[in-house]
Short mmCIF file of C-alpha atoms in Angstrom, two decimals:
data_model
loop_
_atom_site.label_atom_id
_atom_site.label_comp_id
_atom_site.label_asym_id
_atom_site.label_seq_id
_atom_site.Cartn_x
_atom_site.Cartn_y
_atom_site.Cartn_z
CA MET T 263 0.00 0.00 0.00
CA SER T 264 2.65 2.53 -1.07
CA ASP T 265 0.20 4.38 -3.31
CA ARG T 266 0.34 8.17 -3.49
CA PRO T 267 -2.98 10.02 -3.09
CA ILE T 268 -2.66 11.47 -6.58
CA ASP T 269 -2.79 7.93 -7.98
CA ALA T 270 -6.53 8.00 -7.18
CA LEU T 271 -6.85 10.41 -10.08
CA ASP T 272 -3.84 9.39 -12.14
CA LYS T 273 -5.33 6.00 -12.91
CA ALA T 274 -8.39 7.79 -14.33
CA LYS T 275 -6.37 9.37 -17.18
CA GLY T 276 -8.29 8.94 -20.42
CA LYS T 277 -11.55 8.60 -18.48
CA ARG T 278 -14.07 11.11 -17.14
CA VAL T 279 -13.55 12.75 -13.75
CA TYR T 280 -15.64 14.98 -11.48
CA ILE T 281 -14.01 18.06 -9.92
CA ARG T 282 -15.40 20.27 -7.20
CA LEU T 283 -13.79 23.68 -6.83
CA LYS T 284 -13.45 25.69 -3.62
CA ASN T 285 -15.86 28.29 -5.07
CA GLY T 286 -18.59 25.64 -5.46
CA GLU T 287 -18.34 25.14 -9.24
CA GLU T 288 -18.55 21.55 -10.45
CA ILE T 289 -16.66 20.36 -13.51
CA THR T 290 -16.70 17.06 -15.39
CA GLY T 291 -14.40 16.13 -18.25
CA MET T 292 -12.00 13.56 -19.67
CA LEU T 293 -8.69 13.72 -17.79
CA LYS T 294 -5.78 14.21 -20.17
CA ALA T 295 -2.96 15.19 -17.79
CA LEU T 296 -2.35 16.14 -14.15
CA ASP T 297 0.57 17.09 -11.91
CA LEU T 298 1.38 17.12 -8.20
CA HIS T 299 -0.23 20.54 -7.67
CA LEU T 300 -3.45 19.04 -9.08
CA ASN T 301 -3.25 21.27 -12.13
CA LEU T 302 -5.59 19.41 -14.51
CA TRP T 303 -5.96 19.26 -18.28
CA LEU T 304 -9.51 18.18 -19.11
CA GLU T 305 -11.21 17.65 -22.48
CA ASP T 306 -14.90 17.56 -23.44
CA VAL T 307 -15.73 19.61 -20.35
CA GLU T 308 -18.98 20.66 -18.68
CA ILE T 309 -18.87 23.38 -16.01
CA THR T 310 -21.79 23.90 -13.59
CA ALA T 311 -21.75 27.19 -11.68
CA GLY T 312 -24.99 27.51 -9.75
CA GLN T 313 -27.79 27.46 -12.38
CA THR T 314 -25.38 28.11 -15.28
CA LYS T 315 -23.90 25.36 -17.42
CA ARG T 316 -21.06 25.93 -19.90
CA LYS T 317 -19.16 23.61 -22.20
CA SER T 318 -15.51 23.73 -23.25
CA ASN T 319 -13.45 21.50 -25.54
CA VAL T 320 -10.31 21.92 -23.47
CA LEU T 321 -9.83 23.28 -19.92
CA LEU T 322 -6.77 23.84 -17.76
CA ILE T 323 -7.73 24.12 -14.08
CA ARG T 324 -5.19 25.74 -11.72
CA GLY T 325 -4.77 23.15 -8.99
CA ASP T 326 -5.03 25.46 -6.00
CA ASN T 327 -8.75 25.97 -6.77
CA ILE T 328 -9.63 22.31 -6.28
CA LEU T 329 -11.54 21.03 -3.25
CA TYR T 330 -11.73 17.36 -4.27
CA ALA T 331 -11.87 15.14 -7.33
CA SER T 332 -13.32 11.75 -8.26
CA PRO T 333 -13.16 9.36 -11.16
CA VAL T 334 -16.74 9.20 -12.50
CA MET C 41 7.85 9.45 21.40
CA SER C 42 9.39 10.34 18.05
CA ASP C 43 6.06 9.99 16.25
CA ARG C 44 5.17 12.43 13.48
CA PRO C 45 1.69 14.01 13.63
CA ILE C 46 0.76 12.42 10.33
CA ASP C 47 1.20 9.00 11.90
CA ALA C 48 -2.10 9.66 13.70
CA LEU C 49 -3.73 9.16 10.33
CA ASP C 50 -1.17 6.94 8.64
CA LYS C 51 -1.87 4.08 11.02
CA ALA C 52 -5.53 4.26 9.97
CA LYS C 53 -4.78 3.23 6.38
CA GLY C 54 -7.24 0.58 5.29
CA LYS C 55 -9.73 1.80 7.92
CA ARG C 56 -12.39 4.49 7.95
CA VAL C 57 -11.50 8.07 8.78
CA TYR C 58 -13.47 11.26 9.44
CA ILE C 59 -12.37 14.49 7.73
CA ARG C 60 -13.57 18.01 8.43
CA LEU C 61 -12.87 20.58 5.74
CA LYS C 62 -12.27 24.30 6.27
CA ASN C 63 -15.57 25.00 4.43
CA GLY C 64 -17.52 22.93 6.99
CA GLU C 65 -18.07 19.83 4.84
CA GLU C 66 -17.65 16.50 6.61
CA ILE C 67 -16.32 13.44 4.81
CA THR C 68 -15.97 9.82 5.90
CA GLY C 69 -14.27 7.08 3.91
CA MET C 70 -11.72 4.28 3.92
CA LEU C 71 -8.21 5.75 3.82
CA LYS C 72 -6.20 4.32 0.94
CA ALA C 73 -3.24 6.72 0.77
CA LEU C 74 -2.01 10.04 2.21
CA ASP C 75 1.02 12.30 1.92
CA LEU C 76 2.67 15.04 3.98
CA HIS C 77 0.40 17.77 2.53
CA LEU C 78 -2.55 15.73 3.82
CA ASN C 79 -3.70 15.00 0.29
CA LEU C 80 -5.98 12.01 0.88
CA TRP C 81 -7.21 9.14 -1.28
CA LEU C 82 -10.45 7.82 0.20
CA GLU C 83 -12.73 4.98 -0.95
CA ASP C 84 -16.40 4.24 -0.18
CA VAL C 85 -16.94 7.90 0.66
CA GLU C 86 -19.84 9.85 2.17
CA ILE C 87 -19.78 13.66 1.95
CA THR C 88 -22.04 15.79 4.17
CA ALA C 89 -22.38 19.44 3.10
CA GLY C 90 -25.04 21.10 5.25
CA GLN C 91 -28.27 19.13 4.64
CA THR C 92 -26.91 17.43 1.50
CA LYS C 93 -25.33 13.98 1.50
CA ARG C 94 -23.45 12.55 -1.48
CA LYS C 95 -21.63 9.28 -2.03
CA SER C 96 -18.53 8.58 -4.08
CA ASN C 97 -16.57 5.38 -4.73
CA VAL C 98 -13.24 7.17 -4.83
CA LEU C 99 -12.28 10.68 -3.69
CA LEU C 100 -9.03 12.63 -3.81
CA ILE C 101 -9.10 15.55 -1.31
CA ARG C 102 -6.56 18.34 -1.83
CA GLY C 103 -4.82 18.59 1.53
CA ASP C 104 -4.93 22.36 1.92
CA ASN C 105 -8.73 22.15 2.41
CA ILE C 106 -8.49 20.03 5.55
CA LEU C 107 -9.19 21.40 9.03
CA TYR C 108 -8.67 18.17 10.96
CA ALA C 109 -8.98 14.42 10.61
CA SER C 110 -9.68 11.43 12.87
CA PRO C 111 -9.62 7.67 12.61
CA VAL C 112 -13.25 6.58 13.13
CA MET X 121 0.38 10.31 -22.39
CA SER X 122 3.22 12.09 -20.59
CA ASP X 123 1.71 15.51 -21.24
CA ARG X 124 1.89 18.17 -18.55
CA PRO X 125 -1.36 20.02 -17.75
CA ILE X 126 0.18 23.30 -18.82
CA ASP X 127 0.58 21.91 -22.33
CA ALA X 128 -3.20 22.36 -22.70
CA LEU X 129 -2.47 26.07 -22.85
CA ASP X 130 1.07 26.02 -24.15
CA LYS X 131 -0.03 24.63 -27.49
CA ALA X 132 -2.38 27.61 -27.84
CA LYS X 133 0.50 30.12 -27.99
CA GLY X 134 -0.12 32.56 -30.83
CA LYS X 135 -3.88 31.84 -30.64
CA ARG X 136 -6.71 33.26 -28.58
CA VAL X 137 -7.45 31.92 -25.10
CA TYR X 138 -10.21 32.43 -22.53
CA ILE X 139 -9.27 33.02 -18.90
CA ARG X 140 -11.54 33.02 -15.88
CA LEU X 141 -10.19 34.68 -12.76
CA LYS X 142 -11.02 33.75 -9.17
CA ASN X 143 -12.77 37.13 -8.77
CA GLY X 144 -15.17 36.30 -11.63
CA GLU X 145 -13.58 38.48 -14.33
CA GLU X 146 -13.34 36.94 -17.78
CA ILE X 147 -10.47 37.73 -20.12
CA THR X 148 -9.80 36.79 -23.74
CA GLY X 149 -6.64 37.53 -25.68
CA MET X 150 -3.88 36.14 -27.87
CA LEU X 151 -1.46 34.10 -25.75
CA LYS X 152 2.11 35.33 -26.19
CA ALA X 153 3.88 33.61 -23.27
CA LEU X 154 3.14 31.60 -20.11
CA ASP X 155 5.07 29.95 -17.28
CA LEU X 156 4.50 27.21 -14.71
CA HIS X 157 2.79 29.60 -12.24
CA LEU X 158 0.31 30.38 -15.04
CA ASN X 159 1.56 33.95 -15.29
CA LEU X 160 0.24 34.91 -18.74
CA TRP X 161 1.24 37.49 -21.34
CA LEU X 162 -1.78 38.25 -23.52
CA GLU X 163 -2.15 40.65 -26.47
CA ASP X 164 -5.26 42.20 -28.06
CA VAL X 165 -7.15 41.67 -24.79
CA GLU X 166 -10.79 42.08 -23.76
CA ILE X 167 -11.66 42.07 -20.03
CA THR X 168 -15.24 41.52 -18.84
CA ALA X 169 -15.89 42.45 -15.20
CA GLY X 170 -19.62 42.16 -14.55
CA GLN X 171 -21.28 44.66 -16.96
CA THR X 172 -18.01 46.47 -17.71
CA LYS X 173 -15.85 45.69 -20.71
CA ARG X 174 -12.31 47.03 -21.18
CA LYS X 175 -9.71 46.54 -23.87
CA SER X 176 -5.93 46.42 -23.56
CA ASN X 177 -3.18 45.93 -26.12
CA VAL X 178 -0.98 43.97 -23.74
CA LEU X 179 -1.81 42.36 -20.39
CA LEU X 180 0.28 40.47 -17.85
CA ILE X 181 -1.95 38.37 -15.54
CA ARG X 182 -0.42 37.20 -12.24
CA GLY X 183 -0.98 33.45 -12.30
CA ASP X 184 -2.31 33.04 -8.77
CA ASN X 185 -5.51 34.88 -9.80
CA ILE X 186 -6.49 32.28 -12.39
CA LEU X 187 -9.34 29.82 -11.88
CA TYR X 188 -9.14 28.09 -15.26
CA ALA X 189 -8.17 28.71 -18.87
CA SER X 190 -9.17 27.41 -22.30
CA PRO X 191 -7.98 27.74 -25.85
CA VAL X 192 -10.84 29.48 -27.70
CA MET J 106 17.96 31.54 25.70
CA SER J 107 18.36 29.67 22.41
CA ASP J 108 14.89 28.12 22.69
CA ARG J 109 12.76 27.74 19.58
CA PRO J 110 9.12 28.96 19.83
CA ILE J 111 7.87 25.45 19.15
CA ASP J 112 9.55 24.28 22.35
CA ALA J 113 6.74 26.08 24.20
CA LEU J 114 4.51 23.26 22.99
CA ASP J 115 7.07 20.51 22.55
CA LYS J 116 7.73 20.31 26.26
CA ALA J 117 4.00 19.69 26.78
CA LYS J 118 4.09 16.36 24.94
CA GLY J 119 2.19 13.76 26.94
CA LYS J 120 0.23 16.52 28.68
CA ARG J 121 -2.96 18.41 27.79
CA VAL J 122 -2.85 21.44 25.53
CA TYR J 123 -5.35 24.11 24.46
CA ILE J 124 -5.58 25.03 20.78
CA ARG J 125 -7.44 27.94 19.23
CA LEU J 126 -8.11 27.70 15.50
CA LYS J 127 -8.38 30.63 13.06
CA ASN J 128 -12.08 29.77 12.60
CA GLY J 129 -12.75 30.25 16.33
CA GLU J 130 -13.00 26.56 17.30
CA GLU J 131 -11.29 25.60 20.56
CA ILE J 132 -9.71 22.19 21.05
CA THR J 133 -8.18 20.54 24.09
CA GLY J 134 -6.38 17.21 24.11
CA MET J 135 -3.27 15.29 25.15
CA LEU J 136 -0.40 16.20 22.80
CA LYS J 137 1.13 13.09 21.25
CA ALA J 138 3.24 14.60 18.44
CA LEU J 139 3.89 17.91 16.63
CA ASP J 140 6.05 19.22 13.81
CA LEU J 141 7.42 22.56 12.65
CA HIS J 142 4.23 23.38 10.66
CA LEU J 143 2.31 22.93 13.95
CA ASN J 144 0.56 19.86 12.60
CA LEU J 145 -0.66 18.28 15.85
CA TRP J 146 -1.60 14.74 16.90
CA LEU J 147 -3.91 14.95 19.91
CA GLU J 148 -5.60 12.20 21.93
CA ASP J 149 -8.63 12.27 24.24
CA VAL J 150 -9.87 15.38 22.45
CA GLU J 151 -12.72 17.83 23.10
CA ILE J 152 -13.70 20.26 20.32
CA THR J 153 -15.82 23.35 21.06
CA ALA J 154 -17.35 25.04 18.01
CA GLY J 155 -19.72 27.77 19.19
CA GLN J 156 -22.39 25.98 21.30
CA THR J 157 -21.44 22.52 19.99
CA LYS J 158 -19.07 20.18 21.80
CA ARG J 159 -17.67 17.01 20.22
CA LYS J 160 -15.25 14.38 21.48
CA SER J 161 -12.70 12.38 19.55
CA ASN J 162 -10.20 9.72 20.65
CA VAL J 163 -7.58 10.84 18.15
CA LEU J 164 -7.31 14.04 16.12
CA LEU J 165 -4.82 15.28 13.54
CA ILE J 166 -5.02 19.09 13.16
CA ARG J 167 -3.50 20.60 10.00
CA GLY J 168 -1.11 23.22 11.34
CA ASP J 169 -2.09 26.07 9.03
CA ASN J 170 -5.47 26.32 10.84
CA ILE J 171 -3.92 27.17 14.20
CA LEU J 172 -4.06 30.65 15.72
CA TYR J 173 -2.27 29.88 18.97
CA ALA J 174 -1.68 27.08 21.44
CA SER J 175 -1.00 26.70 25.17
CA PRO J 176 -0.04 23.97 27.56
CA VAL J 177 -3.03 23.62 29.95
CA MET E 23 8.63 32.56 -28.93
CA SER E 24 10.66 31.82 -25.80
CA ASP E 25 9.47 34.98 -24.08
CA ARG E 26 8.68 34.90 -20.38
CA PRO E 27 5.34 36.45 -19.32
CA ILE E 28 7.15 39.02 -17.20
CA ASP E 29 8.79 40.38 -20.35
CA ALA E 30 5.39 41.91 -21.18
CA LEU E 31 6.10 44.35 -18.37
CA ASP E 32 9.88 44.31 -18.37
CA LYS E 33 10.06 45.94 -21.78
CA ALA E 34 7.97 48.80 -20.38
CA LYS E 35 10.69 49.86 -17.94
CA GLY E 36 11.11 53.64 -18.08
CA LYS E 37 7.56 53.99 -19.43
CA ARG E 38 4.15 54.28 -17.77
CA VAL E 39 2.23 51.17 -16.73
CA TYR E 40 -1.27 50.46 -15.42
CA ILE E 41 -1.68 48.13 -12.45
CA ARG E 42 -4.89 46.65 -11.11
CA LEU E 43 -4.76 45.28 -7.57
CA LYS E 44 -6.81 42.39 -6.18
CA ASN E 45 -8.59 44.88 -3.88
CA GLY E 46 -9.82 46.90 -6.89
CA GLU E 47 -7.38 49.82 -6.61
CA GLU E 48 -5.91 51.07 -9.87
CA ILE E 49 -2.40 52.49 -10.07
CA THR E 50 -0.47 54.16 -12.88
CA GLY E 51 3.17 55.17 -12.80
CA MET E 52 6.53 55.01 -14.52
CA LEU E 53 8.04 51.54 -14.07
CA LYS E 54 11.53 51.76 -12.58
CA ALA E 55 12.14 48.12 -11.54
CA LEU E 56 10.34 44.77 -11.20
CA ASP E 57 11.14 41.21 -10.14
CA LEU E 58 9.69 37.74 -10.65
CA HIS E 59 7.20 38.11 -7.76
CA LEU E 60 5.89 41.20 -9.58
CA ASN E 61 7.13 43.48 -6.81
CA LEU E 62 7.13 46.84 -8.61
CA TRP E 63 8.98 50.11 -8.11
CA LEU E 64 6.94 52.92 -9.69
CA GLU E 65 7.63 56.66 -9.89
CA ASP E 66 5.29 59.61 -10.52
CA VAL E 67 2.36 57.51 -9.30
CA GLU E 68 -1.41 58.02 -9.25
CA ILE E 69 -3.56 55.68 -7.12
CA THR E 70 -7.32 55.43 -7.65
CA ALA E 71 -9.24 53.72 -4.84
CA GLY E 72 -12.95 54.06 -5.55
CA GLN E 73 -13.64 57.82 -5.66
CA THR E 74 -10.34 58.72 -4.00
CA LYS E 75 -7.24 59.68 -5.94
CA ARG E 76 -3.78 59.99 -4.38
CA LYS E 77 -0.38 60.84 -5.80
CA SER E 78 3.02 59.58 -4.75
CA ASN E 79 6.52 60.29 -6.05
CA VAL E 80 7.72 56.75 -5.43
CA LEU E 81 5.76 53.56 -4.69
CA LEU E 82 6.81 49.99 -3.97
CA ILE E 83 3.92 47.57 -4.59
CA ARG E 84 4.17 44.11 -2.99
CA GLY E 85 3.68 41.76 -5.93
CA ASP E 86 1.18 39.39 -4.30
CA ASN E 87 -1.44 42.17 -4.40
CA ILE E 88 -1.42 42.43 -8.18
CA LEU E 89 -4.25 41.15 -10.37
CA TYR E 90 -2.84 42.24 -13.73
CA ALA E 91 -0.65 44.88 -15.32
CA SER E 92 -0.35 46.63 -18.70
CA PRO E 93 2.03 48.98 -20.42
CA VAL E 94 0.01 52.17 -21.00
CA MET G 284 22.83 49.60 9.61
CA SER G 285 22.85 45.92 8.70
CA ASP G 286 20.07 45.12 11.18
CA ARG G 287 17.40 42.60 10.22
CA PRO G 288 13.76 43.63 10.84
CA ILE G 289 13.31 40.76 13.27
CA ASP G 290 15.98 42.29 15.50
CA ALA G 291 13.36 44.89 16.44
CA LEU G 292 11.70 42.10 18.40
CA ASP G 293 14.67 39.89 19.10
CA LYS G 294 16.27 42.48 21.36
CA ALA G 295 13.07 42.44 23.44
CA LYS G 296 13.57 38.83 24.55
CA GLY G 297 12.95 38.56 28.27
CA LYS G 298 10.81 41.69 28.16
CA ARG G 299 7.14 42.34 27.45
CA VAL G 300 5.90 42.76 23.89
CA TYR G 301 2.61 43.80 22.28
CA ILE G 302 1.27 41.73 19.37
CA ARG G 303 -1.61 42.59 17.06
CA LEU G 304 -3.09 39.69 15.10
CA LYS G 305 -4.70 39.88 11.65
CA ASN G 306 -8.04 38.98 13.27
CA GLY G 307 -7.88 42.05 15.53
CA GLU G 308 -6.92 40.26 18.76
CA GLU G 309 -4.28 42.00 20.89
CA ILE G 310 -1.80 40.02 22.97
CA THR G 311 0.81 41.12 25.50
CA GLY G 312 3.36 38.86 27.16
CA MET G 313 7.00 38.29 28.02
CA LEU G 314 8.87 37.19 24.88
CA LYS G 315 10.73 33.93 25.50
CA ALA G 316 11.62 32.88 21.91
CA LEU G 317 10.92 33.81 18.26
CA ASP G 318 11.92 32.62 14.82
CA LEU G 319 12.03 34.02 11.28
CA HIS G 320 8.37 33.13 10.60
CA LEU G 321 7.49 35.24 13.67
CA ASN G 322 6.32 32.18 15.55
CA LEU G 323 6.39 33.50 19.13
CA TRP G 324 6.68 31.88 22.56
CA LEU G 325 5.20 34.23 25.15
CA GLU G 326 4.84 33.84 28.93
CA ASP G 327 2.55 35.60 31.42
CA VAL G 328 0.15 36.41 28.60
CA GLU G 329 -3.00 38.56 28.34
CA ILE G 330 -5.22 38.19 25.25
CA THR G 331 -7.81 40.85 24.36
CA ALA G 332 -10.41 39.77 21.80
CA GLY G 333 -13.04 42.50 21.53
CA GLN G 334 -14.54 42.85 25.05
CA THR G 335 -13.10 39.53 26.24
CA LYS G 336 -9.85 39.25 28.16
CA ARG G 337 -8.10 35.95 28.84
CA LYS G 338 -4.86 35.06 30.57
CA SER G 339 -2.43 32.25 29.83
CA ASN G 340 0.85 31.23 31.46
CA VAL G 341 2.41 30.17 28.17
CA LEU G 342 1.32 30.85 24.58
CA LEU G 343 2.71 29.80 21.22
CA ILE G 344 1.45 32.09 18.43
CA ARG G 345 1.70 30.80 14.85
CA GLY G 346 3.58 33.56 13.06
CA ASP G 347 1.36 33.81 9.98
CA ASN G 348 -1.41 35.31 12.17
CA ILE G 349 0.64 38.35 13.15
CA LEU G 350 -0.01 41.83 11.78
CA TYR G 351 2.66 43.69 13.73
CA ALA G 352 4.54 43.58 17.01
CA SER G 353 6.19 46.06 19.38
CA PRO G 354 8.37 45.96 22.45
CA VAL G 355 6.26 47.48 25.25
CA MET K 132 18.64 50.06 -14.73
CA SER K 133 19.43 46.90 -12.78
CA ASP K 134 17.67 48.18 -9.66
CA ARG K 135 15.59 45.78 -7.58
CA PRO K 136 12.08 46.96 -6.60
CA ILE K 137 13.01 46.79 -2.93
CA ASP K 138 15.65 49.45 -3.51
CA ALA K 139 12.76 51.93 -3.76
CA LEU K 140 12.41 51.48 -0.01
CA ASP K 141 15.94 50.48 0.89
CA LYS K 142 17.33 53.87 -0.03
CA ALA K 143 14.85 55.40 2.44
CA LYS K 144 16.51 53.76 5.45
CA GLY K 145 16.93 56.30 8.21
CA LYS K 146 14.08 58.38 6.76
CA ARG K 147 10.33 58.33 7.18
CA VAL K 148 8.18 56.00 5.08
CA TYR K 149 4.44 55.54 4.53
CA ILE K 150 3.00 52.01 4.59
CA ARG K 151 -0.47 50.91 3.56
CA LEU K 152 -1.60 47.51 4.83
CA LYS K 153 -3.99 45.13 3.09
CA ASN K 154 -6.49 45.71 5.93
CA GLY K 155 -6.57 49.45 5.20
CA GLU K 156 -4.42 50.61 8.12
CA GLU K 157 -1.87 53.33 7.33
CA ILE K 158 1.47 53.52 9.12
CA THR K 159 4.25 56.09 9.04
CA GLY K 160 7.62 55.77 10.73
CA MET K 161 11.38 55.98 10.36
CA LEU K 162 12.64 52.91 8.48
CA LYS K 163 15.37 51.13 10.43
CA ALA K 164 15.58 47.79 8.57
CA LEU K 165 13.80 45.75 5.89
CA ASP K 166 14.18 42.40 4.15
CA LEU K 167 13.05 40.76 0.92
CA HIS K 168 9.68 39.68 2.41
CA LEU K 169 9.09 43.37 3.21
CA ASN K 170 9.25 42.69 6.92
CA LEU K 171 9.87 46.21 8.25
CA TRP K 172 11.39 47.61 11.43
CA LEU K 173 10.05 51.14 11.99
CA GLU K 174 10.74 53.64 14.77
CA ASP K 175 8.76 56.68 15.96
CA VAL K 176 5.60 55.18 14.47
CA GLU K 177 2.05 56.46 13.95
CA ILE K 178 -0.69 53.96 13.05
CA THR K 179 -4.03 55.12 11.59
CA ALA K 180 -6.80 52.53 11.65
CA GLY K 181 -10.03 54.22 10.54
CA GLN K 182 -10.66 57.03 13.07
CA THR K 183 -8.16 55.65 15.58
CA LYS K 184 -4.57 56.83 15.82
CA ARG K 185 -1.91 55.07 17.90
CA LYS K 186 1.77 55.74 18.44
CA SER K 187 4.57 53.28 19.02
CA ASN K 188 8.30 53.75 19.59
CA VAL K 189 9.22 50.61 17.68
CA LEU K 190 7.14 48.46 15.32
CA LEU K 191 7.89 45.26 13.43
CA ILE K 192 5.42 44.78 10.54
CA ARG K 193 5.10 41.26 9.08
CA GLY K 194 5.72 41.81 5.37
CA ASP K 195 2.82 39.73 4.05
CA ASN K 196 0.39 42.37 5.38
CA ILE K 197 1.76 45.15 3.18
CA LEU K 198 -0.09 46.50 0.16
CA TYR K 199 2.41 49.19 -0.83
CA ALA K 200 5.01 51.51 0.64
CA SER K 201 6.49 54.93 -0.14
CA PRO K 202 9.31 57.10 1.08
CA VAL K 203 7.62 60.19 2.55
#
């Protein structure tokens, strides 16, 4: 059990993940790349901010905004 | 008594832990991995945010959001 | 798949990008340079802050203000 | 007088300490381990958050939440 | 295109720049020196904080307060 | 004049100092030890938080909470 | 023009400076010492916090509280 916490997300590369930001926004997308700061490169993205939904082909999230993340 | 504080949680790996976030959310889950920033990989997770409860199979919490943590 | 997250934006150099700041402002411009902190040099910039729109020929954004970014 | 500030707490290991968090919560417990970030491992813990009191056998406090601390 | 983002401002040394702070204040002045944290030494400065305007011959801005900056 | 700013407080070791925290609390006590982060070990302490006064024999203040400090 | 931004303040050592804090407080005093974090040792100090004025013979300001600073 010498896993690193980031492996929880790393093994989801190429699959969809759910991200919750500190400001309450929720983001789902296909995880393309990540690093130890939790900077994330997502593709085919949907962002939910309160009642508003937006779509984006590609999104780079700055890791310090992230509350938690899950493989979907 | 040369324990490190993180050992309080490290010895709970494979068991359930309780996490309280700075934003007031409460999370319980089985601790799979942790690091010195308190980044946590949890499994079989329940998140309580005010009146709302959510479940997640796998959750990666960014450590800087954590207020405190306990083995259950 | 050994991409770094920042490559999501790096490959948009010379093209237009969309930036959302933590304070809610939205910025679009042509990406001239970026670094690992997400400090960004944009040209031909439009800033939307609530109902207010401003234009700028050149803008340096301090990276710690960024929520997320997208190639347009 | 070449003491380090952390020695104020270090010499209380095995004894009860009082912790005040930045969010106003007050915590008392037996200090089992600490580090230079003020991450704390407490045992036999009582947490007071406004009118609410909770108990915990073991608690790991992330040091960046701490306002100040005292031996009891 | 191996520019660094800070070069957007560095090439404005000796000329006037516009600075917007995270707290909403707006500052213009002649840029005398800058560093990688975006600490800035300005001369012949005008500060606009809401309805209030102030002038200063010399101003050192601590870089972590900066939202973005532009050559004027 | 090659003094370091921290020497303003360092030379007050063994004497009483006044501390103002970012949250508005005011603390006086005898300075026993300090470090470069401004972590402080005080003895014979009085804490004023609004209308409330508390006393403590020993107090460790986490330096990142400090606004400014004075020898008394 | 290889000045560092901090030189804007450094050359004011022994003279009076004006400091504005992130919390809105304004401080003037004779600058005795400073470092790269903008920790400042001031003497013969006047602090203005809203309608309240206070004086202090010696003041150590923790640099992370500073918005900007000027020689007077």
